[in-house]
């Protein structure tokens, strides 16, 4: 005899006592998995078509199921669907509503299927759509970066190591460094997408099904590239989600470092860039403040994405095959990762065109930091001095500069000849910032012409990534 509290539940048959009310709330996932309703319905429609195709359902039954499911989708999208915690999850909510609407035929939909292969399918479908949406935001950011890099190919800034002025670089070159990192992020997404786009349906609960399913048919309906080879694996592993969150964590690590630079550069101490008013906020107490909240929050959100990666890895590590309820915990970390990474990319893409580059300040910072010291050493080497000796000579010239408050380019020829007599008037060509960057004239170097060429190559490489294209 099943209790009133359990009669709603499709699995109530073998139970005599009702579910404890708190257990019901504790075990339900509908609060967060209902966001996969579209994928759940698409998966069910494909499954129903397949069942009709192999003769398990009649054409009329299949039609009634599909119509019912499409109506349910409209109900959900109009906000009229009554989600029920008693029905546990998105799958049982939709299935129960189908039977409400179309009667007994609705009960045939779950033939040859289990929530175990159903949920694994839904997540893969959902993640597939989301990775594409994310790749589109990433593409916008990459395009904005290329735009900025091309525009600022000649702009000189100090390049840093240890956050100490090292050698002059062009701002465009610096932007292209971020571009390279984002291109690898893009390629990690492309790569993991292939392993996401595999269909679990047909695995049923864990062992497969006794119905004559045509898995290739269902896979074609749903646009899956391949079908899962092993039913136990198909319902059990979530490595595809781990892989995605790992790629997302790496991407966030890059955005976080980028954020850190924007935060530093927009401070009064650096004053290299202005982030644009719409991407900053003020202080309620200090009227002069314009705070770089957007990059700060992006840097902050990186932490939670790392946390989600650790959650998912830990979620899987102790699970025996095949499906365990633990797996229900895969969704919130995955969804939160998707929401936040997509938001961060969107903000970054929107913020890039608003950035004002303060070329004079960057130039002044590069000029005053002995950033051409290596160029002077290279000059001496070209004149025949061994590099170690040249290093020593330039070190002495820099010490003199520190003591007298003069940059190398500000010293007289006589001053410089005091450190080495092989120095002649042409030294001033290499001590200029323009001379320094122009001399690094090879693929991967900071010379403005190289930056322009690299922007062109990056555009060609971007065009090869297909994921960001509308599906
Ligand atoms: N809500 C469940 C999840 O997210 C669906 C699968 C439930 N399967 C089961 N045998 N209880 O994993």
Coordinates of C-alpha atoms and ligand atoms in Angstrom, one line a residue:
X1 CA 0.0 0.0 0.0
X2 CA 1.6 3.2 -1.0
X3 CA 1.0 6.4 0.9
X4 CA -0.7 9.4 -0.6
X5 CA 2.7 11.2 -0.4
X6 CA 4.2 8.6 -2.7
X7 CA 1.5 8.0 -5.2
X8 CA 3.0 10.8 -7.5
X9 CA 6.3 9.1 -7.7
X10 CA 6.9 6.8 -10.6
X11 CA 8.9 4.5 -8.4
X12 CA 6.3 4.2 -5.6
X13 CA 5.4 0.6 -6.4
X14 CA 7.7 -1.2 -4.0
X15 CA 7.4 1.3 -1.1
X16 CA 5.0 1.2 1.8
X17 CA 6.0 4.2 3.8
X18 CA 6.1 7.8 2.5
X19 CA 9.3 9.6 1.9
X20 CA 10.4 11.7 4.9
X21 CA 9.6 15.3 4.1
X22 CA 13.1 16.5 4.7
X23 CA 14.6 13.6 2.7
X24 CA 12.4 14.6 -0.2
X25 CA 13.7 18.2 -0.1
X26 CA 17.2 17.0 0.5
X27 CA 17.3 14.6 -2.4
X28 CA 15.4 16.7 -5.0
X29 CA 17.4 18.3 -7.8
X30 CA 14.6 20.0 -9.7
X31 CA 15.5 23.4 -8.1
X32 CA 18.7 23.4 -10.2
X33 CA 18.3 20.8 -13.0
X34 CA 15.1 22.4 -14.4
X35 CA 17.4 24.6 -16.4
X36 CA 18.0 21.6 -18.6
X37 CA 14.3 21.3 -19.6
X38 CA 15.0 22.0 -23.2
X39 CA 17.6 19.3 -23.5
X40 CA 15.5 16.9 -21.5
X41 CA 12.6 17.4 -23.9
X42 CA 14.8 17.2 -27.0
X43 CA 16.3 14.0 -25.7
X44 CA 12.8 12.6 -25.0
X45 CA 11.6 13.5 -28.5
X46 CA 14.6 11.8 -30.1
X47 CA 14.1 8.8 -28.0
X48 CA 10.4 8.6 -28.9
X49 CA 11.2 8.9 -32.6
X50 CA 13.7 6.1 -32.3
X51 CA 11.2 3.9 -30.4
X52 CA 8.7 4.5 -33.2
X53 CA 11.4 3.9 -35.8
X54 CA 12.1 0.4 -34.4
X55 CA 8.4 -0.4 -33.9
X56 CA 8.3 -0.2 -30.1
X57 CA 5.8 2.7 -30.3
X58 CA 3.2 3.2 -32.9
X59 CA 3.4 6.4 -35.1
X60 CA 0.3 7.7 -33.3
X61 CA 1.8 7.2 -29.9
X62 CA 5.0 8.8 -31.0
X63 CA 3.1 11.8 -32.4
X64 CA 1.0 12.2 -29.2
X65 CA 4.2 12.1 -27.1
X66 CA 6.0 14.7 -29.3
X67 CA 3.1 17.0 -29.3
X68 CA 2.7 16.7 -25.6
X69 CA 6.3 17.4 -25.0
X70 CA 6.3 20.4 -27.2
X71 CA 3.3 21.8 -25.4
X72 CA 5.1 21.3 -22.1
X73 CA 8.1 23.2 -23.4
X74 CA 5.7 26.1 -24.2
X75 CA 4.2 25.8 -20.7
X76 CA 7.6 26.0 -19.2
X77 CA 8.7 29.0 -21.3
X78 CA 5.5 30.8 -20.5
X79 CA 6.2 30.3 -16.8
X80 CA 3.1 28.2 -16.4
X81 CA 4.7 24.9 -15.5
X82 CA 4.3 23.9 -11.8
X83 CA 7.6 22.4 -10.8
X84 CA 7.2 19.9 -8.0
X85 CA 9.9 18.9 -5.5
X86 CA 7.9 15.7 -4.8
X87 CA 8.7 14.7 -8.4
X88 CA 12.4 15.1 -7.6
X89 CA 14.0 16.3 -10.8
X90 CA 13.4 17.8 -14.2
X91 CA 13.0 14.3 -15.8
X92 CA 10.2 13.1 -13.6
X93 CA 8.5 16.5 -13.6
X94 CA 8.2 16.5 -17.3
X95 CA 7.3 12.9 -17.6
X96 CA 4.5 13.2 -15.1
X97 CA 3.2 16.3 -16.8
X98 CA 3.2 14.4 -20.1
X99 CA 1.0 11.7 -18.7
X100 CA -1.3 14.3 -17.2
X101 CA -1.7 15.9 -20.6
X102 CA -1.9 12.9 -22.9
X103 CA -2.9 10.0 -20.7
X104 CA -1.5 6.5 -20.6
X105 CA 0.6 6.9 -23.8
X106 CA 2.8 9.2 -21.8
X107 CA 3.8 6.3 -19.6
X108 CA 5.4 4.6 -22.6
X109 CA 8.0 7.3 -23.2
X110 CA 10.4 5.8 -20.6
X111 CA 10.5 2.4 -22.4
X112 CA 14.1 1.3 -22.9
X113 CA 15.5 4.3 -21.0
X114 CA 16.5 5.2 -17.4
X115 CA 17.0 8.5 -15.7
X116 CA 20.6 7.4 -15.6
X117 CA 21.2 7.6 -19.3
X118 CA 18.7 10.4 -19.6
X119 CA 20.5 12.7 -17.2
X120 CA 23.9 11.9 -18.7
X121 CA 22.5 12.8 -22.1
X122 CA 20.8 16.0 -20.8
X123 CA 24.1 17.3 -19.2
X124 CA 26.0 16.6 -22.4
X125 CA 23.5 18.4 -24.6
X126 CA 23.3 21.3 -22.2
X127 CA 27.1 21.6 -21.9
X128 CA 27.4 21.3 -25.7
X129 CA 25.2 24.4 -26.1
X130 CA 26.8 26.2 -23.4
X131 CA 30.4 25.6 -24.6
X132 CA 29.3 27.0 -28.0
X133 CA 27.8 30.1 -26.3
X134 CA 31.0 30.5 -24.3
X135 CA 33.2 30.1 -27.3
X136 CA 31.2 32.9 -29.0
X137 CA 32.0 35.3 -26.0
X138 CA 35.6 34.2 -26.1
X139 CA 35.7 35.0 -29.8
X140 CA 34.4 38.5 -29.2
X141 CA 37.1 39.1 -26.6
X142 CA 39.8 37.7 -29.0
X143 CA 38.6 40.0 -31.8
X144 CA 38.6 43.0 -29.4
X145 CA 42.1 42.1 -28.3
X146 CA 43.3 41.9 -31.9
X147 CA 41.7 45.2 -32.6
X148 CA 43.5 46.8 -29.7
X149 CA 46.8 45.1 -30.5
X150 CA 46.7 46.3 -34.1
X151 CA 45.8 49.9 -33.1
X152 CA 48.6 50.0 -30.5
X153 CA 51.3 48.2 -32.5
X154 CA 53.7 51.2 -32.2
X155 CA 52.8 52.2 -28.6
X156 CA 55.8 51.7 -26.3
X157 CA 55.5 50.6 -22.7
X158 CA 58.0 49.1 -20.3
X159 CA 58.1 45.3 -20.3
X160 CA 58.5 43.8 -16.9
X161 CA 60.1 40.9 -15.2
X162 CA 59.7 40.7 -11.4
X163 CA 57.4 43.7 -12.0
X164 CA 60.7 45.7 -12.5
X165 CA 61.2 47.5 -15.7
X166 CA 63.1 45.1 -18.0
X167 CA 63.0 46.1 -21.7
X168 CA 60.7 48.2 -23.8
X169 CA 57.9 46.4 -25.5
X170 CA 55.0 47.5 -27.6
X171 CA 51.5 47.6 -26.1
X172 CA 50.3 45.6 -29.1
X173 CA 52.8 42.9 -28.4
X174 CA 51.7 42.7 -24.8
X175 CA 48.1 42.3 -25.9
X176 CA 49.1 39.5 -28.2
X177 CA 50.6 37.6 -25.3
X178 CA 47.1 37.5 -23.8
X179 CA 45.7 36.6 -27.2
X180 CA 48.0 33.5 -27.4
X181 CA 46.8 32.3 -24.0
X182 CA 43.2 32.8 -25.0
X183 CA 43.8 30.9 -28.3
X184 CA 45.0 27.9 -26.2
X185 CA 41.9 28.2 -24.1
X186 CA 39.9 28.1 -27.2
X187 CA 41.6 25.0 -28.4
X188 CA 41.1 23.3 -25.0
X189 CA 37.4 24.0 -25.4
X190 CA 37.4 22.6 -28.9
X191 CA 39.2 19.5 -27.7
X192 CA 37.0 18.8 -24.8
X193 CA 33.8 19.4 -26.9
X194 CA 34.6 16.3 -28.8
X195 CA 34.5 14.2 -25.7
X196 CA 31.3 16.0 -24.5
X197 CA 29.5 15.3 -27.8
X198 CA 29.0 11.5 -27.2
X199 CA 25.6 10.0 -26.6
X200 CA 24.8 7.9 -23.5
X201 CA 21.2 7.0 -24.5
X202 CA 20.7 3.3 -24.9
X203 CA 22.8 2.6 -21.8
X204 CA 19.6 2.7 -19.8
X205 CA 20.1 2.1 -16.1
X206 CA 23.6 0.6 -16.5
X207 CA 23.6 -2.6 -18.6
X208 CA 21.8 -1.5 -21.8
X209 CA 18.2 -2.4 -22.6
X210 CA 16.3 -5.4 -23.9
X211 CA 14.4 -3.3 -26.6
X212 CA 15.8 -3.3 -30.1
X213 CA 17.1 0.3 -29.8
X214 CA 18.8 2.0 -32.7
X215 CA 21.3 4.2 -31.0
X216 CA 22.7 5.6 -34.1
X217 CA 19.3 6.9 -35.1
X218 CA 18.9 8.7 -31.8
X219 CA 22.4 10.1 -32.0
X220 CA 21.7 11.5 -35.4
X221 CA 18.5 13.1 -34.2
X222 CA 20.4 14.8 -31.4
X223 CA 23.5 15.8 -33.4
X224 CA 25.9 13.6 -31.4
X225 CA 29.1 12.8 -33.2
X226 CA 29.4 9.3 -31.7
X227 CA 27.6 7.0 -29.2
X228 CA 29.1 5.8 -25.9
X229 CA 30.7 2.4 -26.3
X230 CA 30.1 1.1 -22.9
X231 CA 26.8 1.3 -21.0
X232 CA 28.4 1.3 -17.5
X233 CA 30.8 4.1 -18.4
X234 CA 28.1 6.0 -20.2
X235 CA 25.9 6.5 -17.1
X236 CA 28.7 6.7 -14.6
X237 CA 31.6 9.0 -15.6
X238 CA 31.6 12.7 -15.5
X239 CA 35.1 13.2 -16.8
X240 CA 33.8 15.3 -19.6
X241 CA 32.5 17.8 -17.1
X242 CA 35.7 17.7 -15.2
X243 CA 37.6 18.3 -18.4
X244 CA 35.5 21.3 -19.2
X245 CA 35.8 22.8 -15.8
X246 CA 39.5 22.3 -15.9
X247 CA 39.7 24.2 -19.2
X248 CA 37.4 26.8 -17.7
X249 CA 39.7 27.1 -14.6
X250 CA 42.7 27.6 -16.9
X251 CA 40.8 30.3 -18.8
X252 CA 39.9 32.0 -15.6
X253 CA 43.5 31.9 -14.4
X254 CA 44.4 33.8 -17.6
X255 CA 41.6 36.3 -17.1
X256 CA 42.6 36.7 -13.5
X257 CA 46.2 37.6 -14.4
X258 CA 44.9 39.9 -17.1
X259 CA 42.6 41.5 -14.5
X260 CA 45.5 42.0 -12.2
X261 CA 47.4 43.9 -14.9
X262 CA 44.4 46.1 -15.6
X263 CA 44.0 46.8 -11.9
X264 CA 47.7 47.8 -11.6
X265 CA 47.7 49.8 -14.8
X266 CA 44.6 51.8 -13.9
X267 CA 46.1 52.8 -10.5
X268 CA 47.4 56.4 -10.0
X269 CA 50.9 54.8 -9.5
X270 CA 51.0 53.2 -13.0
X271 CA 48.4 55.3 -14.8
X272 CA 48.9 53.4 -18.1
X273 CA 45.2 52.9 -18.9
X274 CA 41.7 54.2 -18.2
X275 CA 39.1 51.4 -18.1
X276 CA 36.1 53.5 -19.0
X277 CA 33.4 54.8 -16.6
X278 CA 30.9 52.1 -17.4
X279 CA 33.2 49.4 -16.1
X280 CA 34.2 51.1 -12.9
X281 CA 32.4 52.1 -9.7
X282 CA 32.8 54.9 -7.2
X283 CA 33.3 54.9 -3.5
X284 CA 30.5 56.0 -1.1
X285 CA 33.0 57.8 1.0
X286 CA 36.0 58.8 -1.1
X287 CA 34.8 61.1 -3.9
X288 CA 38.0 60.8 -5.9
X289 CA 37.8 57.0 -6.4
X290 CA 37.1 55.1 -9.6
X291 CA 37.5 51.5 -8.7
X292 CA 38.3 48.7 -11.2
X293 CA 35.5 46.5 -9.9
X294 CA 35.0 44.4 -13.1
X295 CA 38.6 43.1 -13.2
X296 CA 38.6 42.7 -9.5
X297 CA 35.5 40.6 -9.5
X298 CA 36.8 38.5 -12.4
X299 CA 40.0 37.9 -10.4
X300 CA 37.8 37.0 -7.4
X301 CA 35.5 34.6 -9.3
X302 CA 38.5 32.6 -10.4
X303 CA 38.6 31.2 -6.9
X304 CA 35.2 29.6 -7.1
X305 CA 35.9 28.0 -10.5
X306 CA 39.0 26.4 -9.1
X307 CA 36.8 25.2 -6.2
X308 CA 34.3 23.7 -8.6
X309 CA 37.1 21.7 -10.4
X310 CA 38.1 20.3 -7.0
X311 CA 34.5 19.5 -6.1
X312 CA 34.0 17.5 -9.3
X313 CA 37.2 15.6 -9.0
X314 CA 36.4 14.7 -5.5
X315 CA 32.8 13.9 -6.3
X316 CA 34.0 11.1 -8.7
X317 CA 37.1 9.7 -6.9
X318 CA 35.3 7.2 -4.6
X319 CA 32.4 6.1 -6.7
X320 CA 32.1 2.4 -7.7
X321 CA 30.5 1.8 -11.1
X322 CA 28.0 2.6 -12.3
X323 CA 25.5 5.5 -11.5
X324 CA 25.4 6.7 -7.9
X325 CA 23.2 9.5 -6.6
X326 CA 26.4 11.4 -5.8
X327 CA 26.4 12.3 -9.5
X328 CA 23.5 14.6 -8.9
X329 CA 26.1 16.9 -7.3
X330 CA 27.8 17.4 -10.7
X331 CA 25.3 20.0 -11.8
X332 CA 25.7 23.0 -9.5
X333 CA 29.5 23.3 -9.9
X334 CA 29.2 22.9 -13.6
X335 CA 26.3 25.4 -14.0
X336 CA 28.0 27.9 -11.7
X337 CA 31.2 27.6 -13.7
X338 CA 29.4 28.1 -17.0
X339 CA 27.5 31.1 -15.7
X340 CA 30.5 32.8 -14.3
X341 CA 32.9 32.1 -17.0
X342 CA 30.5 33.3 -19.6
X343 CA 29.8 36.4 -17.6
X344 CA 33.5 37.2 -17.2
X345 CA 34.2 36.7 -20.9
X346 CA 31.3 38.9 -21.8
X347 CA 32.4 41.7 -19.5
X348 CA 36.0 41.5 -20.8
X349 CA 34.8 41.6 -24.4
X350 CA 32.7 44.6 -23.7
X351 CA 35.4 46.3 -21.7
X352 CA 38.2 46.0 -24.2
X353 CA 37.0 48.7 -26.7
X354 CA 36.4 51.1 -23.7
X355 CA 40.0 51.0 -22.6
X356 CA 42.0 54.2 -23.2
X357 CA 45.7 53.7 -23.6
X358 CA 47.8 56.4 -22.0
X359 CA 50.7 56.2 -24.4
X360 CA 52.7 59.1 -23.0
X361 CA 52.7 57.7 -19.4
X362 CA 53.8 54.3 -20.6
X363 CA 56.5 55.8 -22.7
X364 CA 57.7 57.9 -19.8
X365 CA 57.8 54.8 -17.6
X366 CA 59.8 52.9 -20.2
X367 CA 62.2 55.8 -20.7
X368 CA 63.0 56.3 -17.0
X369 CA 63.7 52.7 -16.1
X370 CA 67.0 51.9 -18.0
X371 CA 64.9 49.7 -20.2
X372 CA 67.5 49.9 -23.0
X373 CA 70.4 48.6 -21.0
X374 CA 70.3 45.3 -22.8
X375 CA 70.4 47.1 -26.1
X376 CA 73.6 48.9 -25.0
X377 CA 75.2 45.5 -24.1
X378 CA 74.1 44.0 -27.5
X379 CA 75.7 47.1 -29.2
X380 CA 79.0 46.4 -27.4
X381 CA 78.8 42.8 -28.4
X382 CA 78.3 43.8 -32.0
X383 CA 81.4 45.8 -31.7
X384 CA 83.4 42.8 -30.6
X385 CA 83.1 42.8 -26.8
X386 CA 82.2 39.4 -25.1
X387 CA 78.7 39.5 -23.7
X388 CA 79.8 39.1 -20.0
X389 CA 82.2 42.0 -20.3
X390 CA 79.5 44.1 -22.0
X391 CA 77.1 43.3 -19.1
X392 CA 79.7 44.6 -16.7
X393 CA 80.3 47.8 -18.6
X394 CA 76.6 48.6 -18.9
X395 CA 76.0 47.7 -15.2
X396 CA 78.5 50.5 -14.3
X397 CA 76.8 52.9 -16.7
X398 CA 73.5 52.2 -15.0
X399 CA 74.9 52.7 -11.6
X400 CA 76.2 56.1 -12.8
X401 CA 72.7 56.9 -14.1
X402 CA 71.1 56.0 -10.8
X403 CA 73.5 58.2 -9.0
X404 CA 73.1 61.2 -11.4
X405 CA 69.4 60.7 -12.1
X406 CA 70.0 60.2 -15.8
X407 CA 68.7 57.6 -18.2
X408 CA 71.3 56.1 -20.6
X409 CA 69.9 58.0 -23.6
X410 CA 70.4 61.3 -21.6
X411 CA 74.1 60.8 -21.1
X412 CA 76.7 62.5 -23.3
X413 CA 78.9 60.5 -25.7
X414 CA 81.8 61.4 -23.4
X415 CA 80.0 60.1 -20.4
X416 CA 79.4 56.8 -22.2
X417 CA 82.9 56.6 -23.6
X418 CA 84.1 56.8 -20.0
X419 CA 82.7 53.2 -19.6
X420 CA 84.1 51.9 -22.9
X421 CA 86.0 53.6 -25.6
X422 CA 84.5 51.5 -28.4
X423 CA 81.3 53.4 -28.0
X424 CA 80.6 55.9 -30.8
X425 CA 77.9 58.4 -31.8
X426 CA 75.8 55.6 -33.4
X427 CA 75.1 54.3 -29.9
X428 CA 72.2 56.7 -29.6
X429 CA 70.3 54.8 -32.3
X430 CA 70.1 51.8 -30.0
X431 CA 69.4 53.7 -26.8
X432 CA 66.1 55.1 -28.1
X433 CA 62.9 53.2 -27.2
X434 CA 61.9 53.0 -30.9
X435 CA 65.3 51.6 -31.9
X436 CA 65.1 49.0 -29.1
X437 CA 61.7 47.6 -30.0
X438 CA 62.3 47.8 -33.8
X439 CA 65.5 45.7 -33.3
X440 CA 63.5 42.7 -32.0
X441 CA 62.4 42.0 -35.5
X442 CA 61.6 38.3 -35.8
X443 CA 58.5 36.2 -35.4
X444 CA 57.5 36.4 -31.8
X445 CA 59.4 39.6 -31.2
X446 CA 58.1 43.0 -30.1
X447 CA 58.9 45.1 -33.3
X448 CA 55.8 47.0 -34.5
X449 CA 56.0 45.4 -37.9
X450 CA 56.1 42.0 -36.3
X451 CA 53.1 42.9 -34.2
X452 CA 51.1 43.9 -37.2
X453 CA 52.1 40.6 -39.0
X454 CA 51.2 38.6 -35.9
X455 CA 47.8 40.2 -35.7
X456 CA 47.2 39.1 -39.3
X457 CA 48.2 35.6 -38.6
X458 CA 46.1 35.5 -35.4
X459 CA 43.0 36.5 -37.5
X460 CA 43.7 33.5 -39.8
X461 CA 44.1 31.2 -36.9
X462 CA 40.9 32.4 -35.3
X463 CA 39.0 31.7 -38.5
X464 CA 39.9 28.0 -38.2
X465 CA 38.1 27.5 -34.9
X466 CA 34.6 26.4 -35.7
X467 CA 33.1 26.2 -32.3
X468 CA 32.2 29.9 -32.1
X469 CA 30.2 29.8 -35.2
X470 CA 26.4 29.8 -34.9
X471 CA 25.2 26.2 -34.8
Ligands
LIG1 N1 18.4 13.8 -10.6 C1 19.3 12.7 -10.9 C2 20.7 13.2 -11.1 O1 20.9 14.3 -11.3 C3 18.8 11.9 -12.1 C4 19.2 10.5 -12.1 C5 18.5 9.8 -11.0 N2 18.7 8.4 -11.1 C6 18.5 7.5 -10.1 N3 18.7 6.3 -10.3 N4 18.1 8.0 -9.0 O2 21.7 12.5 -11.2

